[in-house]
Amino acid sequence: QQQVKQSPQSLIVQKGGISIINCAYENTAFDYFPWYQQFPGKGPALLIAIRPDVSEKKEGRFTISFNKSAKQFSLHIMDSQPGDSATYFCAARGGSNYKLTFGKGTLLTVNP
Amino acid sequence: DTAVSQTPKYLVTQMGNDKSIKCEQNLGHDTMYWYKQDSKKFLKIMFSYNNKELIINETVPNRFSPKSPDKAHLNLHINSLELGDSAVYFCASSQGTARNEQYFGPGTRLTVT
């Protein structure tokens, strides 16, 4: 049972464009929603995270939008740069053991 | 300074062998994790230790045995390796178990031939 569904699987954006990655979750016990960025050959690194008591969080060019009623959240990358090319994972945590459940990842390619 | 380190970075071995992967963190965290990332890049938690106590033990074959000698170290021992064990294994750490950031190591790419 996949508790966090992520789309699209891959995304190609031109430099300067907006990249949008979407995630949906099922478990209403989730209360922490991070996004991780992973470059080839490296471990995932936290990019930005949100709690369900806010609808949006912005850090530089990265914004999370959160819709609690729809159980959906998304990552927006403004002014996308070739250096943003990486795999992005959404995740959700909550429940009795605080396990972090990951989406399947989105491979973002930003063309120069 | 490396925050979360893993050794070895690459591990190539034959089916049936036993191998270990070591993880160390110098962040002063009290919780450590092992994740498996398969060929499709899907990340799945395997184990978690908080203050040397096992708190997460996912549906993982009992050929996999974690061991935490102290809060800064979490090792993973794998017995009787199978082809399906080929993957990248990531160690991570966090302070506490709730909403705190997990810091990942660089990964160990295990190839079973």
Short mmCIF file of C-alpha atoms in Angstrom, two decimals:
data_model
loop_
_atom_site.label_atom_id
_atom_site.label_comp_id
_atom_site.label_asym_id
_atom_site.label_seq_id
_atom_site.Cartn_x
_atom_site.Cartn_y
_atom_site.Cartn_z
CA GLN A 1 0.00 0.00 0.00
CA GLN A 2 1.60 3.22 -1.16
CA GLN A 3 0.71 5.88 1.36
CA VAL A 4 2.32 8.80 -0.47
CA LYS A 5 1.70 9.11 -4.20
CA GLN A 6 4.03 11.40 -6.16
CA SER A 7 3.72 12.72 -9.71
CA PRO A 8 5.04 13.17 -12.28
CA GLN A 9 7.69 10.47 -12.42
CA SER A 10 9.88 12.74 -14.54
CA LEU A 11 9.78 16.38 -15.51
CA ILE A 12 11.67 18.45 -18.06
CA VAL A 13 11.65 22.22 -17.66
CA GLN A 14 13.45 25.02 -19.44
CA LYS A 15 15.78 27.29 -17.50
CA GLY A 16 13.78 30.04 -15.85
CA GLY A 17 10.57 28.04 -15.86
CA ILE A 18 8.47 26.78 -12.97
CA SER A 19 8.78 23.16 -11.86
CA ILE A 20 5.79 21.67 -10.07
CA ILE A 21 5.75 18.29 -8.34
CA ASN A 22 2.65 16.95 -6.66
CA CYS A 23 2.06 14.52 -3.82
CA ALA A 24 -1.04 13.04 -2.25
CA TYR A 25 -1.31 11.12 1.00
CA GLU A 26 -3.89 8.89 2.60
CA ASN A 27 -3.01 8.69 6.28
CA THR A 28 -4.60 11.54 8.23
CA ALA A 29 -2.16 10.86 11.07
CA PHE A 30 0.66 12.38 9.01
CA ASP A 31 1.74 15.68 10.53
CA TYR A 32 5.06 16.57 8.91
CA PHE A 33 5.72 16.82 5.19
CA PRO A 34 9.32 17.27 4.01
CA TRP A 35 10.75 17.42 0.53
CA TYR A 36 14.15 15.91 -0.15
CA GLN A 37 16.54 16.59 -3.02
CA GLN A 38 18.93 13.91 -4.21
CA PHE A 39 21.77 14.37 -6.67
CA PRO A 40 23.28 11.33 -8.43
CA GLY A 41 25.61 9.41 -6.15
CA LYS A 42 24.59 11.37 -3.06
CA GLY A 43 22.22 10.87 -0.18
CA PRO A 44 18.90 12.73 0.00
CA ALA A 45 19.06 16.16 1.62
CA LEU A 46 16.19 18.07 3.19
CA LEU A 47 15.06 20.91 0.96
CA ILE A 48 12.01 22.31 2.71
CA ALA A 49 9.31 21.00 5.04
CA ILE A 50 5.81 22.00 6.14
CA ARG A 51 3.42 21.22 8.95
CA PRO A 52 -0.31 20.89 8.26
CA ASP A 53 -1.25 23.99 10.23
CA VAL A 54 -0.02 26.24 7.39
CA SER A 55 -1.05 26.29 3.74
CA GLU A 56 2.19 27.54 2.24
CA LYS A 57 5.87 27.80 3.06
CA LYS A 58 8.46 29.59 0.96
CA GLU A 59 12.24 29.40 1.13
CA GLY A 60 13.98 31.24 -1.66
CA ARG A 61 12.88 29.80 -4.98
CA PHE A 62 11.22 26.79 -3.33
CA THR A 63 7.60 26.83 -2.15
CA ILE A 64 5.43 24.11 -0.62
CA SER A 65 1.69 24.43 -1.04
CA PHE A 66 -0.39 22.32 1.32
CA ASN A 67 -4.10 21.44 1.04
CA LYS A 68 -5.14 19.57 4.16
CA SER A 69 -8.73 18.90 3.08
CA ALA A 70 -7.59 17.39 -0.21
CA LYS A 71 -4.66 15.63 1.45
CA GLN A 72 -2.31 17.00 -1.17
CA PHE A 73 0.88 19.01 -1.16
CA SER A 74 3.16 20.24 -3.89
CA LEU A 75 6.62 21.66 -4.47
CA HIS A 76 7.06 24.66 -6.73
CA ILE A 77 10.53 25.62 -7.94
CA MET A 78 10.52 29.12 -9.37
CA ASP A 79 13.10 30.28 -11.92
CA SER A 80 14.35 26.70 -12.31
CA GLN A 81 18.08 26.37 -12.94
CA PRO A 82 20.17 23.57 -14.47
CA GLY A 83 21.70 23.07 -11.02
CA ASP A 84 18.25 22.11 -9.75
CA SER A 85 18.38 18.97 -11.91
CA ALA A 86 18.00 16.15 -9.40
CA THR A 87 15.52 13.64 -8.05
CA TYR A 88 12.96 15.11 -5.66
CA PHE A 89 11.13 13.09 -3.05
CA CYS A 90 8.13 14.11 -1.05
CA ALA A 91 7.64 12.40 2.28
CA ALA A 92 5.26 12.28 5.18
CA ARG A 93 5.68 11.39 8.81
CA GLY A 94 3.26 10.61 11.58
CA GLY A 95 1.63 7.84 13.50
CA SER A 96 2.87 5.84 16.42
CA ASN A 97 6.41 5.18 15.23
CA TYR A 98 7.15 8.46 13.40
CA LYS A 99 8.21 6.55 10.30
CA LEU A 100 9.06 8.70 7.28
CA THR A 101 7.21 7.44 4.21
CA PHE A 102 8.58 8.56 0.86
CA GLY A 103 6.96 9.10 -2.50
CA LYS A 104 8.53 7.34 -5.47
CA GLY A 105 10.48 10.39 -6.59
CA THR A 106 10.48 12.79 -9.54
CA LEU A 107 13.48 13.14 -11.80
CA LEU A 108 13.72 16.83 -12.69
CA THR A 109 15.79 17.93 -15.66
CA VAL A 110 16.25 21.64 -16.24
CA ASN A 111 17.53 22.40 -19.71
CA PRO A 112 19.83 25.40 -20.21
CA ASP B 1 33.47 17.54 8.52
CA THR B 2 31.33 14.60 7.47
CA ALA B 3 28.04 14.52 9.39
CA VAL B 4 26.90 11.00 8.56
CA SER B 5 29.49 8.65 7.11
CA GLN B 6 29.17 5.13 5.78
CA THR B 7 31.72 2.48 4.92
CA PRO B 8 32.25 1.07 2.45
CA LYS B 9 30.89 3.24 -0.36
CA TYR B 10 30.84 0.31 -2.76
CA LEU B 11 30.47 -3.36 -1.94
CA VAL B 12 30.55 -6.11 -4.55
CA THR B 13 30.09 -9.64 -3.31
CA GLN B 14 28.77 -13.03 -4.31
CA MET B 15 25.50 -14.67 -3.39
CA GLY B 16 25.58 -16.47 -0.09
CA ASN B 17 28.24 -14.28 1.48
CA ASP B 18 27.82 -12.28 4.71
CA LYS B 19 28.68 -8.58 4.72
CA SER B 20 28.44 -5.57 7.00
CA ILE B 21 27.95 -1.86 6.39
CA LYS B 22 29.00 0.63 9.01
CA CYS B 23 27.51 4.02 9.80
CA GLU B 24 28.71 6.78 12.08
CA GLN B 25 27.28 10.21 12.81
CA ASN B 26 29.04 13.10 14.54
CA LEU B 27 25.95 15.30 14.92
CA GLY B 28 25.16 14.23 18.47
CA HIS B 29 21.83 12.79 17.33
CA ASP B 30 20.04 10.10 19.31
CA THR B 31 18.16 8.39 16.48
CA MET B 32 19.58 6.52 13.50
CA TYR B 33 18.02 4.80 10.52
CA TRP B 34 18.73 2.39 7.69
CA TYR B 35 17.00 2.89 4.35
CA LYS B 36 17.10 0.81 1.17
CA GLN B 37 16.91 2.52 -2.23
CA ASP B 38 16.15 0.12 -5.05
CA SER B 39 17.02 0.40 -8.74
CA LYS B 40 13.91 2.52 -9.32
CA LYS B 41 15.11 4.92 -6.62
CA PHE B 42 12.31 4.00 -4.23
CA LEU B 43 13.38 4.79 -0.65
CA LYS B 44 12.08 2.55 2.09
CA ILE B 45 12.92 2.51 5.76
CA MET B 46 14.26 -0.71 7.16
CA PHE B 47 15.19 -0.01 10.78
CA SER B 48 15.42 2.79 13.29
CA TYR B 49 17.17 3.02 16.63
CA ASN B 50 16.52 5.64 19.29
CA ASN B 51 19.09 5.76 22.09
CA LYS B 52 20.28 2.31 21.05
CA GLU B 53 16.75 0.89 21.25
CA LEU B 54 15.10 -0.58 18.14
CA ILE B 55 11.93 1.42 17.44
CA ILE B 56 11.20 0.67 13.79
CA ASN B 57 11.59 -2.77 12.30
CA GLU B 58 9.92 -2.97 8.94
CA THR B 59 9.12 -6.14 7.05
CA VAL B 60 12.71 -7.02 6.32
CA PRO B 61 14.12 -10.56 5.97
CA ASN B 62 15.76 -11.67 9.18
CA ARG B 63 18.98 -12.05 7.21
CA PHE B 64 19.31 -8.33 7.90
CA SER B 65 20.39 -7.51 11.43
CA PRO B 66 21.10 -4.00 12.66
CA LYS B 67 23.29 -3.35 15.62
CA SER B 68 23.80 -0.11 17.51
CA PRO B 69 26.85 -0.23 19.81
CA ASP B 70 26.27 3.38 20.86
CA LYS B 71 24.18 6.38 19.83
CA ALA B 72 26.71 7.48 17.22
CA HIS B 73 26.95 4.17 15.37
CA LEU B 74 24.50 1.91 13.58
CA ASN B 75 25.76 -1.06 11.62
CA LEU B 76 23.91 -3.34 9.25
CA HIS B 77 24.87 -6.97 8.89
CA ILE B 78 23.47 -9.04 6.05
CA ASN B 79 23.68 -12.82 6.02
CA SER B 80 23.39 -15.12 3.03
CA LEU B 81 23.25 -12.33 0.49
CA GLU B 82 20.81 -12.69 -2.41
CA LEU B 83 20.66 -11.02 -5.83
CA GLY B 84 17.61 -9.04 -4.69
CA ASP B 85 19.65 -7.40 -1.95
CA SER B 86 21.47 -5.35 -4.57
CA ALA B 87 20.58 -1.74 -3.84
CA VAL B 88 21.92 1.44 -2.30
CA TYR B 89 21.69 1.46 1.48
CA PHE B 90 21.49 4.78 3.25
CA CYS B 91 22.11 5.51 6.88
CA ALA B 92 20.45 8.59 8.39
CA SER B 93 20.24 10.27 11.75
CA SER B 94 18.01 12.77 13.51
CA GLN B 95 17.59 14.34 16.90
CA GLY B 96 14.47 12.74 18.28
CA THR B 97 11.83 10.88 16.35
CA ALA B 98 9.14 13.46 15.67
CA ARG B 99 9.37 16.27 13.16
CA ASN B 100 13.10 16.68 13.05
CA GLU B 101 15.22 16.66 9.95
CA GLN B 102 16.88 13.42 8.99
CA TYR B 103 20.44 13.73 7.73
CA PHE B 104 21.43 11.08 5.23
CA GLY B 105 24.81 9.53 4.63
CA PRO B 106 26.34 9.19 1.15
CA GLY B 107 25.07 5.65 0.71
CA THR B 108 26.62 2.22 0.17
CA ARG B 109 26.02 0.64 -3.21
CA LEU B 110 25.76 -3.11 -2.69
CA THR B 111 26.02 -5.35 -5.74
CA VAL B 112 25.41 -9.06 -5.30
CA THR B 113 26.61 -11.24 -8.18
#
